[in-house]
PDB file of C-alpha atoms in Angstrom:
ATOM      1  CA  MET A   1      89.256 323.528 144.263  1.00 96.00           C
ATOM      2  CA  ARG A   2      93.530 324.617 144.851  1.00 97.00           C
ATOM      3  CA  ILE A   3      94.900 322.859 142.376  1.00 98.00           C
ATOM      4  CA  VAL A   4      98.592 322.331 141.111  1.00 98.00           C
ATOM      5  CA  ILE A   5      99.147 321.146 137.389  1.00 98.00           C
ATOM      6  CA  ALA A   6     102.650 319.442 135.781  1.00 97.00           C
ATOM      7  CA  GLU A   7     102.289 319.232 132.273  1.00 96.00           C
ATOM      8  CA  ASP A   8     105.171 319.141 129.368  1.00 94.00           C
ATOM      9  CA  SER A   9     103.257 321.008 127.223  1.00 94.00           C
ATOM     10  CA  THR A  10     103.040 324.941 127.399  1.00 95.00           C
ATOM     11  CA  ILE A  11      99.628 325.275 125.095  1.00 95.00           C
ATOM     12  CA  LEU A  12      98.118 322.322 127.249  1.00 94.00           C
ATOM     13  CA  ARG A  13      99.578 323.427 130.608  1.00 96.00           C
ATOM     14  CA  GLN A  14      98.358 326.874 130.114  1.00 96.00           C
ATOM     15  CA  GLY A  15      94.761 325.660 128.275  1.00 96.00           C
ATOM     16  CA  LEU A  16      94.168 323.810 131.974  1.00 96.00           C
ATOM     17  CA  VAL A  17      94.980 326.683 133.672  1.00 97.00           C
ATOM     18  CA  GLU A  18      92.550 328.931 131.337  1.00 97.00           C
ATOM     19  CA  LEU A  19      89.928 326.149 131.745  1.00 96.00           C
ATOM     20  CA  LEU A  20      90.141 325.663 135.265  1.00 97.00           C
ATOM     21  CA  THR A  21      89.963 329.375 135.984  1.00 97.00           C
ATOM     22  CA  PHE A  22      87.379 329.828 134.232  1.00 96.00           C
ATOM     23  CA  ARG A  23      85.516 327.692 135.800  1.00 96.00           C
ATOM     24  CA  GLY A  24      86.081 328.839 139.094  1.00 96.00           C
ATOM     25  CA  HIS A  25      89.187 326.827 140.340  1.00 97.00           C
ATOM     26  CA  GLU A  26      92.637 328.212 141.910  1.00 98.00           C
ATOM     27  CA  VAL A  27      95.323 327.033 140.118  1.00 98.00           C
ATOM     28  CA  VAL A  28      98.526 327.594 142.590  1.00 98.00           C
ATOM     29  CA  ALA A  29     101.449 325.748 140.560  1.00 97.00           C
ATOM     30  CA  ALA A  30     101.509 325.416 137.025  1.00 97.00           C
ATOM     31  CA  VAL A  31     105.490 323.269 136.419  1.00 97.00           C
ATOM     32  CA  LYS A  32     106.394 321.762 133.766  1.00 95.00           C
ATOM     33  CA  ASP A  33     108.599 318.814 135.147  1.00 95.00           C
ATOM     34  CA  ALA A  34     108.247 316.167 137.994  1.00 94.00           C
ATOM     35  CA  GLY A  35     110.688 318.224 140.491  1.00 94.00           C
ATOM     36  CA  ALA A  36     108.940 321.327 140.361  1.00 96.00           C
ATOM     37  CA  LEU A  37     105.675 318.919 141.128  1.00 96.00           C
ATOM     38  CA  ARG A  38     106.971 317.290 143.821  1.00 95.00           C
ATOM     39  CA  ASP A  39     108.104 320.934 145.429  1.00 96.00           C
ATOM     40  CA  ALA A  40     104.729 322.533 144.455  1.00 96.00           C
ATOM     41  CA  VAL A  41     102.622 319.682 146.314  1.00 96.00           C
ATOM     42  CA  GLY A  42     104.771 319.635 149.266  1.00 93.00           C
ATOM     43  CA  THR A  43     104.892 323.116 149.661  1.00 95.00           C
ATOM     44  CA  LEU A  44     101.022 324.478 148.528  1.00 96.00           C
ATOM     45  CA  ASP A  45      99.205 321.496 149.916  1.00 94.00           C
ATOM     46  CA  PRO A  46      96.567 321.893 147.337  1.00 97.00           C
ATOM     47  CA  ASP A  47      92.893 319.608 146.651  1.00 97.00           C
ATOM     48  CA  VAL A  48      94.305 318.071 144.069  1.00 97.00           C
ATOM     49  CA  SER A  49      97.184 318.324 141.467  1.00 97.00           C
ATOM     50  CA  ILE A  50      96.640 316.864 137.666  1.00 97.00           C
ATOM     51  CA  VAL A  51      99.871 314.707 136.332  1.00 96.00           C
ATOM     52  CA  ASP A  52     100.389 313.738 133.184  1.00 95.00           C
ATOM     53  CA  ILE A  53     102.983 310.667 132.965  1.00 91.00           C
ATOM     54  CA  ARG A  54     105.932 311.385 130.268  1.00 90.00           C
ATOM     55  CA  MET A  55     107.335 314.630 131.319  1.00 91.00           C
ATOM     56  CA  PRO A  56     111.337 315.388 130.806  1.00 90.00           C
ATOM     57  CA  PRO A  57     114.081 314.557 131.231  1.00 89.00           C
ATOM     58  CA  THR A  58     113.702 311.460 129.502  1.00 88.00           C
ATOM     59  CA  HIS A  59     110.105 311.960 128.796  1.00 87.00           C
ATOM     60  CA  THR A  60     109.182 308.323 129.841  1.00 86.00           C
ATOM     61  CA  ASP A  61     107.575 307.275 132.958  1.00 88.00           C
ATOM     62  CA  GLU A  62     109.222 311.359 135.119  1.00 91.00           C
ATOM     63  CA  GLY A  63     105.411 311.876 136.295  1.00 92.00           C
ATOM     64  CA  LEU A  64     103.943 308.702 136.849  1.00 89.00           C
ATOM     65  CA  ARG A  65     107.610 308.513 139.386  1.00 90.00           C
ATOM     66  CA  ALA A  66     106.875 311.411 140.885  1.00 93.00           C
ATOM     67  CA  ALA A  67     103.203 310.271 141.789  1.00 92.00           C
ATOM     68  CA  ILE A  68     104.216 307.872 143.213  1.00 90.00           C
ATOM     69  CA  ALA A  69     106.549 308.831 145.621  1.00 92.00           C
ATOM     70  CA  LEU A  70     104.443 311.819 146.494  1.00 93.00           C
ATOM     71  CA  ARG A  71     101.832 308.935 147.654  1.00 89.00           C
ATOM     72  CA  ARG A  72     104.821 308.422 149.947  1.00 88.00           C
ATOM     73  CA  GLU A  73     105.864 311.500 150.936  1.00 90.00           C
ATOM     74  CA  VAL A  74     102.330 313.522 151.255  1.00 91.00           C
ATOM     75  CA  PRO A  75     100.010 310.749 152.558  1.00 84.00           C
ATOM     76  CA  GLY A  76      96.612 311.257 151.473  1.00 86.00           C
ATOM     77  CA  CYS A  77      97.751 313.699 148.396  1.00 93.00           C
ATOM     78  CA  ALA A  78      95.281 313.497 145.883  1.00 96.00           C
ATOM     79  CA  LEU A  79      96.210 313.062 141.729  1.00 96.00           C
ATOM     80  CA  LEU A  80      95.225 312.674 138.825  1.00 96.00           C
ATOM     81  CA  LEU A  81      97.154 311.251 136.010  1.00 94.00           C
ATOM     82  CA  PHE A  82      96.214 312.733 132.716  1.00 93.00           C
ATOM     83  CA  SER A  83      98.558 311.310 129.720  1.00 90.00           C
ATOM     84  CA  GLN A  84      98.355 309.989 125.968  1.00 88.00           C
ATOM     85  CA  TYR A  85      99.715 306.661 127.355  1.00 84.00           C
ATOM     86  CA  VAL A  86      98.969 303.768 129.808  1.00 81.00           C
ATOM     87  CA  GLU A  87     102.066 302.762 131.822  1.00 79.00           C
ATOM     88  CA  THR A  88     101.153 299.406 133.281  1.00 71.00           C
ATOM     89  CA  LYS A  89     104.089 298.503 135.792  1.00 69.00           C
ATOM     90  CA  TYR A  90     103.860 302.497 137.926  1.00 73.00           C
ATOM     91  CA  ALA A  91     100.387 302.584 137.204  1.00 76.00           C
ATOM     92  CA  ALA A  92      99.734 299.381 138.962  1.00 73.00           C
ATOM     93  CA  GLN A  93     102.255 300.300 142.032  1.00 75.00           C
ATOM     94  CA  LEU A  94     100.094 303.344 142.492  1.00 80.00           C
ATOM     95  CA  LEU A  95      97.448 301.875 142.454  1.00 75.00           C
ATOM     96  CA  ALA A  96      98.133 299.115 144.744  1.00 69.00           C
ATOM     97  CA  ASP A  97      97.741 300.708 148.410  1.00 65.00           C
ATOM     98  CA  ARG A  98      93.931 301.205 147.792  1.00 61.00           C
ATOM     99  CA  ALA A  99      93.554 304.532 149.748  1.00 70.00           C
ATOM    100  CA  GLY A 100      91.721 306.522 147.034  1.00 79.00           C
ATOM    101  CA  GLY A 101      92.530 309.707 145.945  1.00 90.00           C
ATOM    102  CA  VAL A 102      93.911 308.970 143.070  1.00 91.00           C
ATOM    103  CA  GLY A 103      92.533 309.300 138.414  1.00 90.00           C
ATOM    104  CA  TYR A 104      94.017 307.968 135.746  1.00 90.00           C
ATOM    105  CA  LEU A 105      92.235 309.184 132.383  1.00 92.00           C
ATOM    106  CA  LEU A 106      93.620 309.589 128.720  1.00 91.00           C
ATOM    107  CA  LYS A 107      93.648 312.406 126.890  1.00 90.00           C
ATOM    108  CA  ASP A 108      92.489 310.938 124.351  1.00 88.00           C
ATOM    109  CA  ARG A 109      89.241 309.848 125.279  1.00 85.00           C
ATOM    110  CA  VAL A 110      87.427 312.675 127.534  1.00 87.00           C
ATOM    111  CA  ALA A 111      84.400 313.685 125.493  1.00 82.00           C
ATOM    112  CA  GLU A 112      83.421 315.912 127.853  1.00 89.00           C
ATOM    113  CA  VAL A 113      85.214 318.504 130.035  1.00 92.00           C
ATOM    114  CA  SER A 114      82.164 317.903 132.517  1.00 92.00           C
ATOM    115  CA  ASP A 115      83.836 314.674 132.614  1.00 91.00           C
ATOM    116  CA  PHE A 116      87.103 315.613 133.067  1.00 94.00           C
ATOM    117  CA  LEU A 117      86.239 318.231 136.226  1.00 95.00           C
ATOM    118  CA  ASP A 118      83.693 315.558 137.509  1.00 93.00           C
ATOM    119  CA  ALA A 119      86.716 313.367 137.922  1.00 93.00           C
ATOM    120  CA  LEU A 120      88.585 316.223 138.989  1.00 96.00           C
ATOM    121  CA  ARG A 121      86.345 316.894 141.935  1.00 96.00           C
ATOM    122  CA  ARG A 122      85.927 313.313 143.177  1.00 92.00           C
ATOM    123  CA  VAL A 123      89.601 312.514 142.774  1.00 94.00           C
ATOM    124  CA  ALA A 124      89.665 315.604 145.556  1.00 96.00           C
ATOM    125  CA  ASP A 125      87.326 314.240 147.639  1.00 94.00           C
ATOM    126  CA  GLY A 126      89.044 310.747 147.805  1.00 91.00           C
ATOM    127  CA  GLU A 127      87.693 308.258 145.258  1.00 89.00           C
ATOM    128  CA  THR A 128      89.524 306.119 142.635  1.00 86.00           C
ATOM    129  CA  VAL A 129      88.561 307.171 139.336  1.00 88.00           C
ATOM    130  CA  LEU A 130      89.937 305.352 136.042  1.00 85.00           C
ATOM    131  CA  ASP A 131      89.559 305.397 132.317  1.00 85.00           C
ATOM    132  CA  PRO A 132      87.932 301.539 131.210  1.00 81.00           C
ATOM    133  CA  GLU A 133      91.101 301.460 128.661  1.00 81.00           C
ATOM    134  CA  VAL A 134      93.336 302.089 131.655  1.00 78.00           C
ATOM    135  CA  VAL A 135      91.792 299.289 134.092  1.00 72.00           C
ATOM    136  CA  SER A 136      91.593 296.837 130.791  1.00 72.00           C
ATOM    137  CA  GLN A 137      95.250 297.203 129.696  1.00 73.00           C
ATOM    138  CA  LEU A 138      96.568 296.871 133.561  1.00 70.00           C
ATOM    139  CA  PHE A 139      94.074 294.014 134.193  1.00 62.00           C
ATOM    140  CA  SER A 140      95.929 292.071 131.108  1.00 65.00           C
ATOM    141  CA  ALA A 141      99.211 293.292 132.046  1.00 60.00           C
ATOM    142  CA  THR A 142      98.646 291.608 135.678  1.00 58.00           C
ATOM    143  CA  ARG A 143      97.138 287.898 134.542  1.00 60.00           C
ATOM    144  CA  GLN A 144     100.146 288.221 132.212  1.00 60.00           C
ATOM    145  CA  THR A 145     102.694 288.980 135.175  1.00 59.00           C
ATOM    146  CA  ASP A 146     100.694 286.135 137.307  1.00 60.00           C
ATOM    147  CA  ALA A 147     101.201 283.370 134.445  1.00 66.00           C
ATOM    148  CA  LEU A 148     104.598 284.784 133.928  1.00 76.00           C
ATOM    149  CA  GLY A 149     105.118 284.226 137.798  1.00 76.00           C
ATOM    150  CA  GLY A 150     103.833 280.096 138.581  1.00 81.00           C
ATOM    151  CA  LEU A 151     106.755 279.099 136.710  1.00 87.00           C
ATOM    152  CA  THR A 152     109.827 277.652 138.338  1.00 90.00           C
ATOM    153  CA  PRO A 153     113.209 279.155 138.191  1.00 90.00           C
ATOM    154  CA  ARG A 154     114.212 276.940 135.630  1.00 93.00           C
ATOM    155  CA  GLU A 155     111.116 277.114 133.340  1.00 92.00           C
ATOM    156  CA  ARG A 156     111.932 281.177 133.390  1.00 88.00           C
ATOM    157  CA  GLU A 157     115.676 280.412 131.825  1.00 92.00           C
ATOM    158  CA  VAL A 158     114.556 277.843 129.717  1.00 94.00           C
ATOM    159  CA  LEU A 159     111.355 280.222 127.949  1.00 91.00           C
ATOM    160  CA  GLY A 160     114.505 283.214 128.481  1.00 89.00           C
ATOM    161  CA  LEU A 161     116.454 281.120 125.587  1.00 91.00           C
ATOM    162  CA  MET A 162     113.506 280.281 123.679  1.00 89.00           C
ATOM    163  CA  ALA A 163     113.096 284.542 123.374  1.00 86.00           C
ATOM    164  CA  GLU A 164     116.319 284.546 122.011  1.00 80.00           C
ATOM    165  CA  GLY A 165     115.638 282.163 119.380  1.00 83.00           C
ATOM    166  CA  ARG A 166     117.459 279.430 119.841  1.00 87.00           C
ATOM    167  CA  SER A 167     116.263 276.011 119.824  1.00 91.00           C
ATOM    168  CA  ASN A 168     115.806 273.052 121.763  1.00 94.00           C
ATOM    169  CA  SER A 169     118.584 270.977 121.199  1.00 94.00           C
ATOM    170  CA  ALA A 170     120.498 274.742 121.625  1.00 92.00           C
ATOM    171  CA  ILE A 171     118.688 275.371 125.327  1.00 94.00           C
ATOM    172  CA  ALA A 172     119.862 271.499 126.318  1.00 94.00           C
ATOM    173  CA  ALA A 173     123.469 271.849 125.422  1.00 94.00           C
ATOM    174  CA  LYS A 174     123.781 276.242 127.020  1.00 91.00           C
ATOM    175  CA  LEU A 175     121.858 274.309 129.875  1.00 94.00           C
ATOM    176  CA  PHE A 176     123.463 271.043 130.191  1.00 94.00           C
ATOM    177  CA  LEU A 177     120.622 268.893 129.872  1.00 94.00           C
ATOM    178  CA  SER A 178     118.910 265.900 128.165  1.00 94.00           C
ATOM    179  CA  ALA A 179     116.689 267.121 125.089  1.00 93.00           C
ATOM    180  CA  GLY A 180     114.415 265.633 126.603  1.00 94.00           C
ATOM    181  CA  SER A 181     114.437 267.237 129.695  1.00 94.00           C
ATOM    182  CA  VAL A 182     114.227 270.779 127.560  1.00 95.00           C
ATOM    183  CA  GLU A 183     110.804 269.024 126.317  1.00 95.00           C
ATOM    184  CA  LYS A 184     109.733 268.454 129.509  1.00 95.00           C
ATOM    185  CA  TYR A 185     109.967 271.731 130.432  1.00 94.00           C
ATOM    186  CA  VAL A 186     108.596 273.614 127.081  1.00 94.00           C
ATOM    187  CA  THR A 187     105.602 272.002 127.539  1.00 93.00           C
ATOM    188  CA  SER A 188     105.336 272.890 131.295  1.00 92.00           C
ATOM    189  CA  ILE A 189     105.605 276.462 130.516  1.00 92.00           C
ATOM    190  CA  PHE A 190     103.020 276.318 127.508  1.00 91.00           C
ATOM    191  CA  GLY A 191     101.031 274.421 130.092  1.00 89.00           C
ATOM    192  CA  LYS A 192     100.801 277.018 132.622  1.00 86.00           C
ATOM    193  CA  LEU A 193     100.577 279.920 130.418  1.00 85.00           C
ATOM    194  CA  GLY A 194      97.444 278.528 128.970  1.00 83.00           C
ATOM    195  CA  LEU A 195      98.845 277.607 125.516  1.00 85.00           C
ATOM    196  CA  PRO A 196      96.862 274.764 124.255  1.00 84.00           C
ATOM    197  CA  PRO A 197      98.399 272.720 121.461  1.00 83.00           C
ATOM    198  CA  SER A 198      96.826 274.819 118.239  1.00 75.00           C
ATOM    199  CA  GLU A 199      97.006 273.844 114.112  1.00 71.00           C
ATOM    200  CA  GLU A 200      96.346 277.549 113.713  1.00 66.00           C
ATOM    201  CA  ASP A 201      98.985 278.923 116.408  1.00 67.00           C
ATOM    202  CA  ASN A 202     102.343 278.728 117.508  1.00 82.00           C
ATOM    203  CA  ARG A 203     102.835 278.143 120.750  1.00 87.00           C
ATOM    204  CA  ARG A 204     106.848 278.790 121.123  1.00 88.00           C
ATOM    205  CA  VAL A 205     106.216 282.821 119.464  1.00 84.00           C
ATOM    206  CA  LEU A 206     103.176 282.736 121.646  1.00 84.00           C
ATOM    207  CA  ALA A 207     105.200 282.084 124.966  1.00 87.00           C
ATOM    208  CA  VAL A 208     108.283 283.881 123.821  1.00 84.00           C
ATOM    209  CA  LEU A 209     105.379 287.078 123.125  1.00 78.00           C
ATOM    210  CA  ARG A 210     104.318 286.526 126.548  1.00 76.00           C
ATOM    211  CA  TYR A 211     107.602 286.652 127.887  1.00 79.00           C
ATOM    212  CA  LEU A 212     108.892 289.752 126.200  1.00 73.00           C
ATOM    213  CA  ASP A 213     105.702 291.611 127.495  1.00 69.00           C
ATOM    214  CA  SER A 214     105.896 290.678 130.859  1.00 65.00           C
TER     215      SER A 214
END
């Protein structure tokens, strides 16, 4: 296979180059930032690209956002995300088109070189390859987003004020509502988020955690 590598760590980047070359593949470019990745894929037309998520300048999600842009700019380009982290927001967006030719593996969970090479080949062949931990976190994030999506604008507003640590009476004063109305909104929020009454759990805290996680 003809492969592009995008990895900001010099040691990991060079290690991948040597590994893949030893196994008979051609590394046509090995770059350290998202801009160079997009240029390399656009001009060299590799069979597959290995992309780290966190690259310069902020080391947050540059690689993942570059991957999304590449899927728009170069239809059918195959990309294997290879990272220590699961970034659910953009990963879900990358996988949403269901076109295949995309993978997401976690560096710490790849036990065998043969497994990595097999995943790389499958992605190049148009399959979708996901680490089970990635699937689990994406599913969890989707459930949380869907739950909040069921809230009305007013309920989201009330939940946002709860997240600020405001009491029901303070929320009522802020939104010019009666205390009874706020109580009804809070009860509705608990119901939609699947938080039944419990002597062991603080539903208000759990609701706020769902809000912050979203």
